[in-house]
Amino acid sequence: MKKLCFQKDFMTPGKEGRERPLRRERKNLCRLSRNVLLPGLSLCLVLFSQGCSLALEELPSRQDRLAGLYVTEHYISSGMPDLEINSRGEITAKSSEPEKIYGSFTDCDNGQNSSVSFPDLEGFGIYNLKLPEDNTGQIAGYTVCDPVFADLHYTVSDEEDSVEAALYVTAGTSWNYYFHPVYQQEDGRIYLVPGSGISTDSFVPGQQFGHSVSESSVIRENGNEIVQGYRFTVNIVASTLPVHTELLLLDADDQVMSRLSGEELEQHFRAGTALELPESVSYLILKQDMLGNEPGSHLLFDQNAEYLEYKISAGDNYLSPRQLPLSWPQTDGTD
């Protein structure tokens, strides 16, 4: 079981179209009262490095709703094909749907320890799930993701709900990634089907590629036919590994008042508490030294910043995002 970021936002999705980043400590709920009919599904792989092209793969239509994208480092077999003997006595492979691998969703502690898991698989996922509310039993849409994801965005438009997130990985290592569409049945059960993947022996800092799955469906609402789609995008981004983190607290005269180590920041993050800043603090600078000879990073946060956002090494070739609430000193509005 893995802890997920679990987003909640008590607004019903509007039709004007909007994009918003998702905060990890909020629980995002968007009510979806739509009946999905005969979805047509397409999967595309987008490479953002130099000399790459766009590949498009058509997947078979399904009655079940596209509900997420699951990423693994290992290939998932789609199962053995069914064999048959034709009229000439030849053994041929019979066309069949890929194997469904069913998973489970567990919600507890108001979403703080919720998890989506698939048996015998290790990976990370982003999802838009339809689940009954505890109090009313009404079906609502929940956007959830594993906490290793960063740069989360949830976009609602007239015809499509979209979730996009990034996985930051250590540059300079070889890797394989496979992307598996996740579906949800009308009875609420969740399953994935094996998808395609990509591998490389060299991944330089700043290089990235994205993988997107999308579904477009015709729904009926109040006697009208409406196109409703879902899109899930995961961007794999190569980054230099940070080895030392320090936060500087500065006053209006640009003098360093105090410093917080990476270990102290991590204590605040794990405790789930806001970082209380002294009255004389004017702005913050987050310094990070990088592995090897790579240049360091300096990020400035002024009093308009609600969160301190950065990444640290997760110890497994991934960079874990950190989002620490900031509590600035209150002002009386006078000079």
Short mmCIF file of N, CA, C and O in Angstrom, two decimals, residues 13-18 34 155-162 227-228:
data_model
loop_
_atom_site.label_atom_id
_atom_site.label_comp_id
_atom_site.label_asym_id
_atom_site.label_seq_id
_atom_site.Cartn_x
_atom_site.Cartn_y
_atom_site.Cartn_z
N PRO A 13 -17.21 20.79 -11.82
CA PRO A 13 -16.47 21.31 -12.97
C PRO A 13 -17.36 22.17 -13.84
O PRO A 13 -18.45 21.76 -14.24
N GLY A 14 -16.90 23.38 -14.17
CA GLY A 14 -17.65 24.25 -15.04
C GLY A 14 -17.34 23.99 -16.49
O GLY A 14 -16.51 23.16 -16.83
N LYS A 15 -17.97 24.70 -17.38
CA LYS A 15 -17.78 24.51 -18.80
C LYS A 15 -16.93 25.60 -19.44
O LYS A 15 -16.75 25.63 -20.63
N GLU A 16 -16.45 26.55 -18.60
CA GLU A 16 -15.69 27.64 -19.18
C GLU A 16 -14.27 27.24 -19.49
O GLU A 16 -13.57 27.90 -20.24
N GLY A 17 -13.79 26.15 -18.94
CA GLY A 17 -12.43 25.69 -19.17
C GLY A 17 -11.47 26.39 -18.23
O GLY A 17 -11.40 27.60 -18.17
N ARG A 18 -10.73 25.64 -17.48
CA ARG A 18 -9.78 26.22 -16.56
C ARG A 18 -8.69 25.21 -16.24
O ARG A 18 -8.89 24.02 -16.37
N ARG A 34 -22.38 11.58 -15.18
CA ARG A 34 -22.50 11.36 -16.61
C ARG A 34 -22.48 9.88 -16.91
O ARG A 34 -21.77 9.12 -16.28
N THR A 155 -7.16 20.02 -15.53
CA THR A 155 -7.79 20.95 -16.45
C THR A 155 -9.18 20.46 -16.81
O THR A 155 -9.37 19.28 -17.12
N VAL A 156 -10.16 21.36 -16.76
CA VAL A 156 -11.53 21.05 -17.13
C VAL A 156 -11.94 21.96 -18.28
O VAL A 156 -11.77 23.17 -18.20
N SER A 157 -12.46 21.38 -19.37
CA SER A 157 -12.96 22.15 -20.50
C SER A 157 -14.32 21.61 -20.91
O SER A 157 -14.87 20.72 -20.26
N ASP A 158 -14.87 22.14 -21.98
CA ASP A 158 -16.19 21.71 -22.44
C ASP A 158 -16.23 20.22 -22.75
O ASP A 158 -17.23 19.55 -22.49
N GLU A 159 -15.15 19.70 -23.32
CA GLU A 159 -15.19 18.33 -23.84
C GLU A 159 -14.19 17.39 -23.18
O GLU A 159 -14.19 16.20 -23.51
N GLU A 160 -13.36 17.88 -22.26
CA GLU A 160 -12.33 16.99 -21.74
C GLU A 160 -11.90 17.38 -20.33
O GLU A 160 -11.73 18.56 -20.03
N ASP A 161 -11.74 16.37 -19.47
CA ASP A 161 -11.09 16.53 -18.17
C ASP A 161 -9.68 15.93 -18.30
O ASP A 161 -9.53 14.80 -18.75
N SER A 162 -8.69 16.69 -17.89
CA SER A 162 -7.30 16.27 -18.11
C SER A 162 -6.50 16.35 -16.82
O SER A 162 -6.63 17.31 -16.06
N VAL A 227 -20.04 15.56 -26.00
CA VAL A 227 -18.76 14.86 -26.08
C VAL A 227 -18.02 15.06 -24.76
O VAL A 227 -17.82 16.18 -24.31
N GLN A 228 -17.65 13.95 -24.14
CA GLN A 228 -16.91 14.01 -22.87
C GLN A 228 -15.64 13.17 -23.00
O GLN A 228 -15.70 12.01 -23.39
#
